[in-house]
PDB file of C-alpha atoms in Angstrom:
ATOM      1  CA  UNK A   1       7.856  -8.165  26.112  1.00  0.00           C
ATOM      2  CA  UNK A   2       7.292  -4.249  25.792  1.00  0.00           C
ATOM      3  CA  UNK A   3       4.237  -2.688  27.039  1.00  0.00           C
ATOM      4  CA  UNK A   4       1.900  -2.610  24.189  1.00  0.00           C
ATOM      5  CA  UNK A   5      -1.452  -1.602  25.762  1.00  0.00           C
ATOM      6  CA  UNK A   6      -0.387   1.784  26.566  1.00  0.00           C
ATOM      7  CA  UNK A   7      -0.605   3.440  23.321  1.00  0.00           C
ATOM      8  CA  UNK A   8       1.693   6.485  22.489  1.00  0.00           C
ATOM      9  CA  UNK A   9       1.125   9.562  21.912  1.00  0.00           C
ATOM     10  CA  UNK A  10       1.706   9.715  18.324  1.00  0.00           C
ATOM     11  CA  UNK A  11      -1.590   7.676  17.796  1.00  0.00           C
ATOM     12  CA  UNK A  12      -3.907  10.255  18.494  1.00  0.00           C
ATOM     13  CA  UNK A  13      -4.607  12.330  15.493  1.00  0.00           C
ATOM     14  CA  UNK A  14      -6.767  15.824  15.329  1.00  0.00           C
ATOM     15  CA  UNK A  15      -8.468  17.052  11.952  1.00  0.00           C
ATOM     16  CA  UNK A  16     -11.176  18.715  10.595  1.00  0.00           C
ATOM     17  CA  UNK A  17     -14.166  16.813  10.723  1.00  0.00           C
ATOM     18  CA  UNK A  18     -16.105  18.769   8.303  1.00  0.00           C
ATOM     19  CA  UNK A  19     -13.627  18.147   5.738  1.00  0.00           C
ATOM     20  CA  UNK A  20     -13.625  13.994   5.966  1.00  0.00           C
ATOM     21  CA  UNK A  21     -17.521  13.990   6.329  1.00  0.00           C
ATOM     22  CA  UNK A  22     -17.590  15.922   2.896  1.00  0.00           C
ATOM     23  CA  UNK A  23     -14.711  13.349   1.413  1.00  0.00           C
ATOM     24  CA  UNK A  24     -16.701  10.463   2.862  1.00  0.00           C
ATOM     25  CA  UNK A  25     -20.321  11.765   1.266  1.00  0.00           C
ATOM     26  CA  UNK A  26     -18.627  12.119  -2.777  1.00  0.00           C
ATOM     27  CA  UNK A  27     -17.290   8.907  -2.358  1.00  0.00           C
ATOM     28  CA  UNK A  28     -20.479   7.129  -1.333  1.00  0.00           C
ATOM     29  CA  UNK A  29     -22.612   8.668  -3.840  1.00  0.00           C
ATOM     30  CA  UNK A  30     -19.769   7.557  -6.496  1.00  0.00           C
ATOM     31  CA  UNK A  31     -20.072   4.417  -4.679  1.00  0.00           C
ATOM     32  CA  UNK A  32     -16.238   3.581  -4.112  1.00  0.00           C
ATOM     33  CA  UNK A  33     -14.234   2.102  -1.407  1.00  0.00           C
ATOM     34  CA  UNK A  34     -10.799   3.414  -0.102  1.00  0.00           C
ATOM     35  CA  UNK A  35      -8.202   1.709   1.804  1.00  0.00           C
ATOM     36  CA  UNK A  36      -8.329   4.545   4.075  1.00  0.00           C
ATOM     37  CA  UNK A  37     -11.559   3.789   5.744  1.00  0.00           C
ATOM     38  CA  UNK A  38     -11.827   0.140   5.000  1.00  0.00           C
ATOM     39  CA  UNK A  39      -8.277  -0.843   6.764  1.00  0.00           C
ATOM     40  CA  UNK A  40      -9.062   1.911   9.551  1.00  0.00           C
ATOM     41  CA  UNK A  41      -5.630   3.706   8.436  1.00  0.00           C
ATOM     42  CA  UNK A  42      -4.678   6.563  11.111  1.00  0.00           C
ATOM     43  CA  UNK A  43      -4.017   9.192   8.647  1.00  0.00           C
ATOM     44  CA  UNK A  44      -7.608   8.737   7.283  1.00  0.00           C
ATOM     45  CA  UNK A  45      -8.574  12.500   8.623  1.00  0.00           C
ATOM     46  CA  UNK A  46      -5.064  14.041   7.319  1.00  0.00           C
ATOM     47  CA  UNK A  47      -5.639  12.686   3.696  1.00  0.00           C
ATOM     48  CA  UNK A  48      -8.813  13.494   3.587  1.00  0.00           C
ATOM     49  CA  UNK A  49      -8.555  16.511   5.198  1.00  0.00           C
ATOM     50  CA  UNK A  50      -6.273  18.014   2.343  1.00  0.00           C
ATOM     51  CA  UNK A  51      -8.469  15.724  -0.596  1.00  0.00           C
ATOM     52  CA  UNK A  52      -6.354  13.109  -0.906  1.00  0.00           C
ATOM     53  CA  UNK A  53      -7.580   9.384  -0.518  1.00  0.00           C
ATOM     54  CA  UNK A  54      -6.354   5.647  -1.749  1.00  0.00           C
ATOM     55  CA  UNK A  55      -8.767   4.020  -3.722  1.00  0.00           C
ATOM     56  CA  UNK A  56      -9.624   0.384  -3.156  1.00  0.00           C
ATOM     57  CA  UNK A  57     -11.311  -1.487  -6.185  1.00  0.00           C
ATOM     58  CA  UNK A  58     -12.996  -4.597  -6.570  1.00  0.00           C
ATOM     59  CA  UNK A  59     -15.180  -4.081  -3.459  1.00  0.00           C
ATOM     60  CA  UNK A  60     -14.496  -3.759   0.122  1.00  0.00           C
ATOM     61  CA  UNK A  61     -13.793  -8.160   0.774  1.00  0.00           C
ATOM     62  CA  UNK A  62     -10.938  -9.790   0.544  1.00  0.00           C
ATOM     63  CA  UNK A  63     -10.458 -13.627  -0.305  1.00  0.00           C
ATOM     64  CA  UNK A  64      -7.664 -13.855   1.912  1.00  0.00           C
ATOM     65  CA  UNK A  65      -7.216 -13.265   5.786  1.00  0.00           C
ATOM     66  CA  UNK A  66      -4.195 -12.141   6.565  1.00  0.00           C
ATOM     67  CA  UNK A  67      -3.627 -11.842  10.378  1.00  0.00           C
ATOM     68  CA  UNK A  68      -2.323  -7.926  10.319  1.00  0.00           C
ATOM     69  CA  UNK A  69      -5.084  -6.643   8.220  1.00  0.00           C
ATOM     70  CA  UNK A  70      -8.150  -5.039   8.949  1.00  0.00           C
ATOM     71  CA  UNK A  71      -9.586  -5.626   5.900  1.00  0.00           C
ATOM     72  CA  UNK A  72     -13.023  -7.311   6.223  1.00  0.00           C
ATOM     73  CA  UNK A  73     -12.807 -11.280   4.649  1.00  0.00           C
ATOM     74  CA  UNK A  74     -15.982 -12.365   3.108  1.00  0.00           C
ATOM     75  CA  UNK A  75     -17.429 -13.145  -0.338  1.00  0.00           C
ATOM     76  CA  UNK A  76     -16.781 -11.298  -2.913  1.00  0.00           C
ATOM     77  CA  UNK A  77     -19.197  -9.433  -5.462  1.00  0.00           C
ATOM     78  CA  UNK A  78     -18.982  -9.143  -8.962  1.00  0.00           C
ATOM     79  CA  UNK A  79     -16.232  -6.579 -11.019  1.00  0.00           C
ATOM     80  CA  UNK A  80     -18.076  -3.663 -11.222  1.00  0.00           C
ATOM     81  CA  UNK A  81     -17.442  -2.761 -14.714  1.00  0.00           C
ATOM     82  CA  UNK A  82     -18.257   0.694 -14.092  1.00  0.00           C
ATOM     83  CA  UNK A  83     -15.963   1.327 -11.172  1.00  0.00           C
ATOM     84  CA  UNK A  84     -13.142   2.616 -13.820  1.00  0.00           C
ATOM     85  CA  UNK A  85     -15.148   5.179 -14.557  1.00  0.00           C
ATOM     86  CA  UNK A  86     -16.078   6.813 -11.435  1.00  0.00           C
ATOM     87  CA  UNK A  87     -12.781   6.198  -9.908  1.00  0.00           C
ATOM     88  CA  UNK A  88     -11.677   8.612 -12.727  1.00  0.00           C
ATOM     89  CA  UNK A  89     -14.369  10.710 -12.087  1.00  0.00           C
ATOM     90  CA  UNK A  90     -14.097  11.308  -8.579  1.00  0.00           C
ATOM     91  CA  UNK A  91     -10.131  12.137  -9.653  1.00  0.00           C
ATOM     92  CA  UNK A  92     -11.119  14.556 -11.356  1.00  0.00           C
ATOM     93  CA  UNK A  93     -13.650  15.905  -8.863  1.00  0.00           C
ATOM     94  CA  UNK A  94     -10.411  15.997  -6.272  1.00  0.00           C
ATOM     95  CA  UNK A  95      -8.543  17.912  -8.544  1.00  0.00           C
ATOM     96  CA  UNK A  96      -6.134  15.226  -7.666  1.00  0.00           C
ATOM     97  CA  UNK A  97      -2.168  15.334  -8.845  1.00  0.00           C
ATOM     98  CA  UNK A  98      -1.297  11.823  -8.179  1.00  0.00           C
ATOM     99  CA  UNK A  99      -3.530   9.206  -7.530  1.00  0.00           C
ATOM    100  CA  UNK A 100      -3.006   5.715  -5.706  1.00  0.00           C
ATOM    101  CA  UNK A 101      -5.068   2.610  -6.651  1.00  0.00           C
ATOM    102  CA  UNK A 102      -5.096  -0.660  -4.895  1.00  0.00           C
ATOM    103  CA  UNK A 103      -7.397  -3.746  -3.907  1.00  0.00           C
ATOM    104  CA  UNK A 104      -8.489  -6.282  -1.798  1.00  0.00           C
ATOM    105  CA  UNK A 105      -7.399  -9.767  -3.320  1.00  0.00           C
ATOM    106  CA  UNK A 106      -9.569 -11.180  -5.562  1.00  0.00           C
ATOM    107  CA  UNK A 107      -7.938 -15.074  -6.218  1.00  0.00           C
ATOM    108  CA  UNK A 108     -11.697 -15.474  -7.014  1.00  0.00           C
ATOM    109  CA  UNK A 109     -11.188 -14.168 -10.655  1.00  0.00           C
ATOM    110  CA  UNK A 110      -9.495 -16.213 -13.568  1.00  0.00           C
ATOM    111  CA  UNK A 111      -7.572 -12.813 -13.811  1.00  0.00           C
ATOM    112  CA  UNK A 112      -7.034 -12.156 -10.315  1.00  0.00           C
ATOM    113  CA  UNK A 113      -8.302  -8.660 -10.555  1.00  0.00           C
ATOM    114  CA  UNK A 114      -5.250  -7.809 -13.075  1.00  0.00           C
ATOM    115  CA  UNK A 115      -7.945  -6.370 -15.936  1.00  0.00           C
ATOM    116  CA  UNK A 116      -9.813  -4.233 -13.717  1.00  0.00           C
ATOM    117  CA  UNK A 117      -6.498  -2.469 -12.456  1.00  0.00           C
ATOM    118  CA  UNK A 118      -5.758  -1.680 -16.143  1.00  0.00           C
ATOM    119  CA  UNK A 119      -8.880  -0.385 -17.068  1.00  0.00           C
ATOM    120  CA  UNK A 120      -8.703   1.810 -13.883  1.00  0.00           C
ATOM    121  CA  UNK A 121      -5.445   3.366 -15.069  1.00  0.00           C
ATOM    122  CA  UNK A 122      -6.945   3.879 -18.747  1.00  0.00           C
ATOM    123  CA  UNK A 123     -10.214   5.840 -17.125  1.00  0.00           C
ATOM    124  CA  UNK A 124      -7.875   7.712 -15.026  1.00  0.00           C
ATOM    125  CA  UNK A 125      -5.490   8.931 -17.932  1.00  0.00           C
ATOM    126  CA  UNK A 126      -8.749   9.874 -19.621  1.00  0.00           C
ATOM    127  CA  UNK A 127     -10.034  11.703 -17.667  1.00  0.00           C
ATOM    128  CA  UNK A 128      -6.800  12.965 -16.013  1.00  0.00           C
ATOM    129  CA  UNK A 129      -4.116  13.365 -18.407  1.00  0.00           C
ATOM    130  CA  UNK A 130      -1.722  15.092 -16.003  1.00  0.00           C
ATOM    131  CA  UNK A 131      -2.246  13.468 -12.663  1.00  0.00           C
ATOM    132  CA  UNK A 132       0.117  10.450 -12.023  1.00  0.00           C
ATOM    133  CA  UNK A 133      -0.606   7.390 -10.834  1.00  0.00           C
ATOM    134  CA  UNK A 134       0.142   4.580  -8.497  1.00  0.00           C
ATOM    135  CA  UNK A 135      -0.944   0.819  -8.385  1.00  0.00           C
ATOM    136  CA  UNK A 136      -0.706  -0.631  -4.947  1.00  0.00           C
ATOM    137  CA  UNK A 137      -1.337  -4.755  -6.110  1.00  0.00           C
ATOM    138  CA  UNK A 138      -1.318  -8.332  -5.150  1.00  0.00           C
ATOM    139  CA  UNK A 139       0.944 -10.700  -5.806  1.00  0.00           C
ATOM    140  CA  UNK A 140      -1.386 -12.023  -8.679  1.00  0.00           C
ATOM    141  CA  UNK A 141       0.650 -15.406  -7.153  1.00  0.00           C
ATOM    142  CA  UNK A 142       3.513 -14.587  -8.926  1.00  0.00           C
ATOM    143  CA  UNK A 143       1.616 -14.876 -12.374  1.00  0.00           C
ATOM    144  CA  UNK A 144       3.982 -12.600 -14.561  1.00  0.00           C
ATOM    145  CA  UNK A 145       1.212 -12.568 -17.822  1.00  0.00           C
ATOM    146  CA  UNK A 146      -0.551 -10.834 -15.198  1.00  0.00           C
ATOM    147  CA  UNK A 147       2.228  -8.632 -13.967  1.00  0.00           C
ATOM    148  CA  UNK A 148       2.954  -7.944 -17.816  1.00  0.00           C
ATOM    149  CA  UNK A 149      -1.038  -6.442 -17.890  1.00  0.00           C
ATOM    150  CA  UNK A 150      -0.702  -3.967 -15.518  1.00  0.00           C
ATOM    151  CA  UNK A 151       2.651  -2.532 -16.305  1.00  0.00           C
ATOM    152  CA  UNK A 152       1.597  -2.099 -19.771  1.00  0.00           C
ATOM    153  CA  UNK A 153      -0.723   0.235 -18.502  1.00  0.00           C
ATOM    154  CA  UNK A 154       2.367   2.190 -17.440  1.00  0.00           C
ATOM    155  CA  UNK A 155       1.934   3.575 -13.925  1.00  0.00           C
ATOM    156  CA  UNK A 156       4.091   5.886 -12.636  1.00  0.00           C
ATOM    157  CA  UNK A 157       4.563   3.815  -9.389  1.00  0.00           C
ATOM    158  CA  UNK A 158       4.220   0.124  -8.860  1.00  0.00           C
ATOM    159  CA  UNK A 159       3.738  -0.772  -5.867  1.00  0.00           C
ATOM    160  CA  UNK A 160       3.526  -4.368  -3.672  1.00  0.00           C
ATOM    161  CA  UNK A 161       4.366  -4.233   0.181  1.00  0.00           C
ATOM    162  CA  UNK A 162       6.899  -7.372   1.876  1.00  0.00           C
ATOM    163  CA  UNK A 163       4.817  -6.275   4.619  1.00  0.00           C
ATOM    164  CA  UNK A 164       7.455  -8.029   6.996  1.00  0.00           C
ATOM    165  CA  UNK A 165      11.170  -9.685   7.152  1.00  0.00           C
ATOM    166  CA  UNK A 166      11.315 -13.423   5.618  1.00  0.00           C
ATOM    167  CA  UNK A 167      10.541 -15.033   9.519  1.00  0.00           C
ATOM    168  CA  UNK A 168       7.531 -13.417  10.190  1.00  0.00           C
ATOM    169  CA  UNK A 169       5.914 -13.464   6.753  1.00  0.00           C
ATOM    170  CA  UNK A 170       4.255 -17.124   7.526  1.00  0.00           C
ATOM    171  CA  UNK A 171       2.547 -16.360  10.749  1.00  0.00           C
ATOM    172  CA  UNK A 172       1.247 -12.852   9.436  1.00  0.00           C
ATOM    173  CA  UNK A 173       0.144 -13.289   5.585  1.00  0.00           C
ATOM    174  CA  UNK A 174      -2.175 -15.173   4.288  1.00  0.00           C
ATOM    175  CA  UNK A 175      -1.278 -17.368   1.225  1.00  0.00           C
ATOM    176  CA  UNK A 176       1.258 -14.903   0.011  1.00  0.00           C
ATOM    177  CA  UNK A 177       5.256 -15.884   1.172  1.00  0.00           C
ATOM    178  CA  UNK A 178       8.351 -13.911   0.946  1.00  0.00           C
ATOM    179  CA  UNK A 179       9.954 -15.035  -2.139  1.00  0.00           C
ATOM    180  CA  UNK A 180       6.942 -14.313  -4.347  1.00  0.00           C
ATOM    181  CA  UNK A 181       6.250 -10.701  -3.114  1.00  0.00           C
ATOM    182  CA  UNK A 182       9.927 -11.122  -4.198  1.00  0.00           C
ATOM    183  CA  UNK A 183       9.995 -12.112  -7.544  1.00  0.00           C
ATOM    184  CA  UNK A 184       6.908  -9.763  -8.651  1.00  0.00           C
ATOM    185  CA  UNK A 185       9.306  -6.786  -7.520  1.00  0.00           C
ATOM    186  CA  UNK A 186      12.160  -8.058  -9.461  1.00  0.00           C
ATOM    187  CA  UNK A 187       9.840  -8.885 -12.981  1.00  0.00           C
ATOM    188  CA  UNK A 188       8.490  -5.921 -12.553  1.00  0.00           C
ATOM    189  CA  UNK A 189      11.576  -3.854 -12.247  1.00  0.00           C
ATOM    190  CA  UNK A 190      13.218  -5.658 -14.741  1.00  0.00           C
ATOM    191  CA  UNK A 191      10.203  -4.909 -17.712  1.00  0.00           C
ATOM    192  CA  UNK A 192       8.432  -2.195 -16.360  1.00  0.00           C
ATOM    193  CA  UNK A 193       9.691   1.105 -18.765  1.00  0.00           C
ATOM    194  CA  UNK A 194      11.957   2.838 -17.125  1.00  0.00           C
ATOM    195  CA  UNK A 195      10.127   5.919 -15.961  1.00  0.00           C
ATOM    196  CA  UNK A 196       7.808   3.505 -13.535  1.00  0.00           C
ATOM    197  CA  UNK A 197       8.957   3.873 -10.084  1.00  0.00           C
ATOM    198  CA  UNK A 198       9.076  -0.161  -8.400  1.00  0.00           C
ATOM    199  CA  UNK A 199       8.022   0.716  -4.771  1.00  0.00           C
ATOM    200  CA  UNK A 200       7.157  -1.566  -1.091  1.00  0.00           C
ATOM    201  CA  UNK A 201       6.686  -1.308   2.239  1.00  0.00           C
ATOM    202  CA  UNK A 202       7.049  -3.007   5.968  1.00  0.00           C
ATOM    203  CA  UNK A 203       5.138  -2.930   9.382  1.00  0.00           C
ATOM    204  CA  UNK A 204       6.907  -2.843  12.651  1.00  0.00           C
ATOM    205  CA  UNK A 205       6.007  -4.002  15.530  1.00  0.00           C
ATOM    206  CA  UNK A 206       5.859  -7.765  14.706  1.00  0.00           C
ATOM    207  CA  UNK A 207       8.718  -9.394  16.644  1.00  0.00           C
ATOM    208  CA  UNK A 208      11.598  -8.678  13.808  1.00  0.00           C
ATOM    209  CA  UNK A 209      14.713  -7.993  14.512  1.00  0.00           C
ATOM    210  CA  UNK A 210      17.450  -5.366  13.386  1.00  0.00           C
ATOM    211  CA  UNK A 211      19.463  -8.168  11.109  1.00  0.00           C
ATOM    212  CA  UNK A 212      16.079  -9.144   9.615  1.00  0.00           C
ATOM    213  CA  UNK A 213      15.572  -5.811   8.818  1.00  0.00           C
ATOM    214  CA  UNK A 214      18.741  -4.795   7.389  1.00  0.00           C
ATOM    215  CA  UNK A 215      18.405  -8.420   5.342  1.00  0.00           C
ATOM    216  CA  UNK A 216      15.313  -7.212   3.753  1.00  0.00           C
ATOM    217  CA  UNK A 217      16.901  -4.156   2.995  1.00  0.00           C
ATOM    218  CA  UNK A 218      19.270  -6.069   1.235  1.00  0.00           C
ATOM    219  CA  UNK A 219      17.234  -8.171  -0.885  1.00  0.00           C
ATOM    220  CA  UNK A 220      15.473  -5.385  -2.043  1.00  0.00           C
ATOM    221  CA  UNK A 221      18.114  -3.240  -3.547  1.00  0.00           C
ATOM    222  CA  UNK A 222      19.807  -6.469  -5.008  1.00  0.00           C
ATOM    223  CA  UNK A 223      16.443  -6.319  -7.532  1.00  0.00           C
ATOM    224  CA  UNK A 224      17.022  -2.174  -7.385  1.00  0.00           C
ATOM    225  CA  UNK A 225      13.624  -1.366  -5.521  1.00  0.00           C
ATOM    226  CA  UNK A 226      13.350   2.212  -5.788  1.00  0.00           C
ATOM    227  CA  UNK A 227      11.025   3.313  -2.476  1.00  0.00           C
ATOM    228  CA  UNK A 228      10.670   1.972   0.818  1.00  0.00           C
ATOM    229  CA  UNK A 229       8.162   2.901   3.648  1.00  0.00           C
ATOM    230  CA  UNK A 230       8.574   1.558   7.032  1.00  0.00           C
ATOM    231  CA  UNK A 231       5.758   1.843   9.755  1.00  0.00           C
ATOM    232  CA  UNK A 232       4.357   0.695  12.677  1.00  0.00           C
ATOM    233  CA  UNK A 233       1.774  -2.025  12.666  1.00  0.00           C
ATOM    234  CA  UNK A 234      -1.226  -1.193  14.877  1.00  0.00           C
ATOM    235  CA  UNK A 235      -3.391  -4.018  16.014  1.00  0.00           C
ATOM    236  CA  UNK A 236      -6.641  -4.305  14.362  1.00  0.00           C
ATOM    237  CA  UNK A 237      -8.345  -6.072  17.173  1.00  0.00           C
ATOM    238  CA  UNK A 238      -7.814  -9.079  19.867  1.00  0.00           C
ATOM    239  CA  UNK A 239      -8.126 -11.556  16.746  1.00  0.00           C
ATOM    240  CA  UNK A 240      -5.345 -10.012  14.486  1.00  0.00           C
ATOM    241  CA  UNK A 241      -2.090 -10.813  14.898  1.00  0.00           C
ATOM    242  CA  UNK A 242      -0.492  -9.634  18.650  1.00  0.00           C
ATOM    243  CA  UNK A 243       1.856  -6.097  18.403  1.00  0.00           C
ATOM    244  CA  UNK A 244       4.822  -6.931  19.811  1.00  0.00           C
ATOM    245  CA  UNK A 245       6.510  -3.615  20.137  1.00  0.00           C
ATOM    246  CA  UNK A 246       5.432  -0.124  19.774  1.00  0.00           C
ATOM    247  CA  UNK A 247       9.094   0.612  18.104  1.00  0.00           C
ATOM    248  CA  UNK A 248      10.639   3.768  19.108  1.00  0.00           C
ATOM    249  CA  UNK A 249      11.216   6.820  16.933  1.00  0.00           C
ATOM    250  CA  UNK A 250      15.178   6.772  17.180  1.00  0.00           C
ATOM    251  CA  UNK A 251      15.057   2.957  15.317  1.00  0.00           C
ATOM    252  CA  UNK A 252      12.604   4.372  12.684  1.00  0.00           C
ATOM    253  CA  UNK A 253      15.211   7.486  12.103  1.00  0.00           C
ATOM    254  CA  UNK A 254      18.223   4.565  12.190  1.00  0.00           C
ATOM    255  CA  UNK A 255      16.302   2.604   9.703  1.00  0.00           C
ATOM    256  CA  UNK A 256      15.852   5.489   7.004  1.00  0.00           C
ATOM    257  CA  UNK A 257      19.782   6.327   7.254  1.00  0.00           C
ATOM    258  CA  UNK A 258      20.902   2.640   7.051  1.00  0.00           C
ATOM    259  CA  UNK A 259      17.682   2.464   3.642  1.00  0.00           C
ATOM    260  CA  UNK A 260      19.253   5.467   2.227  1.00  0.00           C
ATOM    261  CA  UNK A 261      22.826   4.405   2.652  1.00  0.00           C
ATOM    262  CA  UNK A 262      21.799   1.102   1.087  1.00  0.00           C
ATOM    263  CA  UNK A 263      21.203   3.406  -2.184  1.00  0.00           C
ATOM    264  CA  UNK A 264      17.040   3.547  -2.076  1.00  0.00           C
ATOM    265  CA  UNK A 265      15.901   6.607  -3.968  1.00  0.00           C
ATOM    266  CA  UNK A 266      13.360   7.360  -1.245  1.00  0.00           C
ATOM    267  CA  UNK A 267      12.999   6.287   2.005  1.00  0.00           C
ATOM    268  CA  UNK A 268       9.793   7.366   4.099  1.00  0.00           C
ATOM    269  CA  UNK A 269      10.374   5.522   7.930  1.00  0.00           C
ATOM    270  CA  UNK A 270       8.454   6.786  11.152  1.00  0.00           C
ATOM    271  CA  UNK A 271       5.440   5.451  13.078  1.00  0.00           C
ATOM    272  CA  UNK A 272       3.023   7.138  10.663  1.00  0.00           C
ATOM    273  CA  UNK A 273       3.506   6.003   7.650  1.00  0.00           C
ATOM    274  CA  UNK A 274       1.848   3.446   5.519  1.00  0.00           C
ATOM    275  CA  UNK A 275       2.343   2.577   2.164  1.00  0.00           C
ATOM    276  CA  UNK A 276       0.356   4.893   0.002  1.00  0.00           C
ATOM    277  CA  UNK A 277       1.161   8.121   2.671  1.00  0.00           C
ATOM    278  CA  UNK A 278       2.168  11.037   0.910  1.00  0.00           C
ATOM    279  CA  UNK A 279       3.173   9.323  -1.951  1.00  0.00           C
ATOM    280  CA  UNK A 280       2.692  12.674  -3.987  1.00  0.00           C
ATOM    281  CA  UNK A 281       5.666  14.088  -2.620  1.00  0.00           C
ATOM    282  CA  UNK A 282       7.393  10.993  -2.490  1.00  0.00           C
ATOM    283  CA  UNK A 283       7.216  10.571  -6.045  1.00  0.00           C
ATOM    284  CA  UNK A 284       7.416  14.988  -6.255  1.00  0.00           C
ATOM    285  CA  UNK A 285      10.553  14.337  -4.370  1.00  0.00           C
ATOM    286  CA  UNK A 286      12.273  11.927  -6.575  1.00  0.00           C
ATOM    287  CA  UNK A 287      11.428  13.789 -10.056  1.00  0.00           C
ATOM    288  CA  UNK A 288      12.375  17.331  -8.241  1.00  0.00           C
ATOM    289  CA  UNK A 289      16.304  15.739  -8.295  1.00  0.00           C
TER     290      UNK A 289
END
């Protein structure tokens, strides 16, 4: 096995300090959660820096425990029916252009959080009538009245991350399996409107191999996935899941010509990036052609 205790260089991050403490203080007094703090993403002081962040509703606990994630498991509280509202506000506070929206998992609910993404999109377009937006979801187990909800709504982008190649997906996620992550790509691709963007993303680092890869690849543009984001999975902590590789920049740069060949309309592959990373100019990028 590689030598995964000796991190590279690419981990360590510089930014401005001032400007994350200020990001950080709005969205406490708004009382919101983002996936950019909760998860302990490394680009939390680069989006922040330059105002961007993810927003995570339905509180900061997740009912499952998958083994990557650094998402804390615990119970849940009750939808805030008021977190709409100041999720559009602090939008509009940003001054933000495109805005991305996702969740902890919430199998809790008798609509697995599916109503609280819509009315998050409604506040938003409210509020914001030119910023675009992007959902980030669960599976909602495959549920497609659910699915059906939420692309009603019409985001610009929907978006649900593989996470990982068929083989791994088992011993890494937690009540969620290949094929349904899947099929919710492929319903909603197939009755989305047209000018929604179907977007998802992988982790490397787990033990997968090139063929996997290029498989996955392959199932997704069979159902005409639009984006793709590769990146490198970074171990949480001794109890999360065990980093097998800290994958080199050359197979990241291989990946994203093989992606693109394959007929994605964006591809975004190196260490770096997660799902909801620049997605502003990914989705600027794809309208600009």
């Amino acid at each position: 096995m590689a030598d995964t205790k000796t991190k590279p260089q690419w981990l360590k991050v510089t930014y401005d300090q001032t400007k994350v403490d200020r990001m950080n203080h709005l969205l406490d007094g708004l009382q919101l959660n983002t996936v950019c703090a909760e998860a302990n993403c490394p680009n939390l002081g680069d989006c922040f820096g330059s105002g961007t962040a993810s927003f995570m509703i339905m509180g900061p606990n997740c009912t499952r425990a998958c083994r990557f994630c650094d998402v804390p498991h615990g119970k849940t509280a009750p939808i805030d029916l008021l977190e709409p509202l100041r999720v559009a506000q602090a939008t509009q506070k940003l001054g933000l252009k495109h805005v991305v929206v996702t969740s902890v998992d919430r199998d809790d609910l008798p609509d697995l959080g599916a109503t609280q993404f819509v009315n998050v999109i409604k506040e938003i377009r409210r509020l914001n009538p030119n910023t675009s937006i992007e959902v980030l979801t669960p599976d909602f187990q495959g549920r497609t009245e659910l699915l059906d909800q939420v692309i009603a709504a019409k985001p610009d982008v929907f978006n649900h991350n593989m996470e990982t190649v068929r083989s791994l997906t088992p011993k890494v996620r937690s009540r969620a399996t290949y094929d349904t992550s899947l099929k919710v790509l492929q319903y909603v691709k197939a009755h989305a409107p047209k000018t929604t963007f179907v977007k998802t993303g992988i982790m490397l680092g787990l033990g997968e191999t090139d063929p996997e890869v290029y498989q996955l690849m392959d199932d997704l543009r069979a159902i005409d996935v639009d984006f793709l984001t590769i990146g490198q999975y970074v171990q949480p902590s001794k109890k999360h899941y065990q980093l097998r590789e800290w994958v080199p920049m050359a197979r990241y740069q291989a990946y994203y010509q093989v992606a693109m060949a394959k007929g994605f309309k964006f591809v975004a592959s190196s260490p770096l990036v997660r799902s909801s990373y620049k997605a502003k100019e990914e989705l600027e990028a794809v309208d600009g052609k």
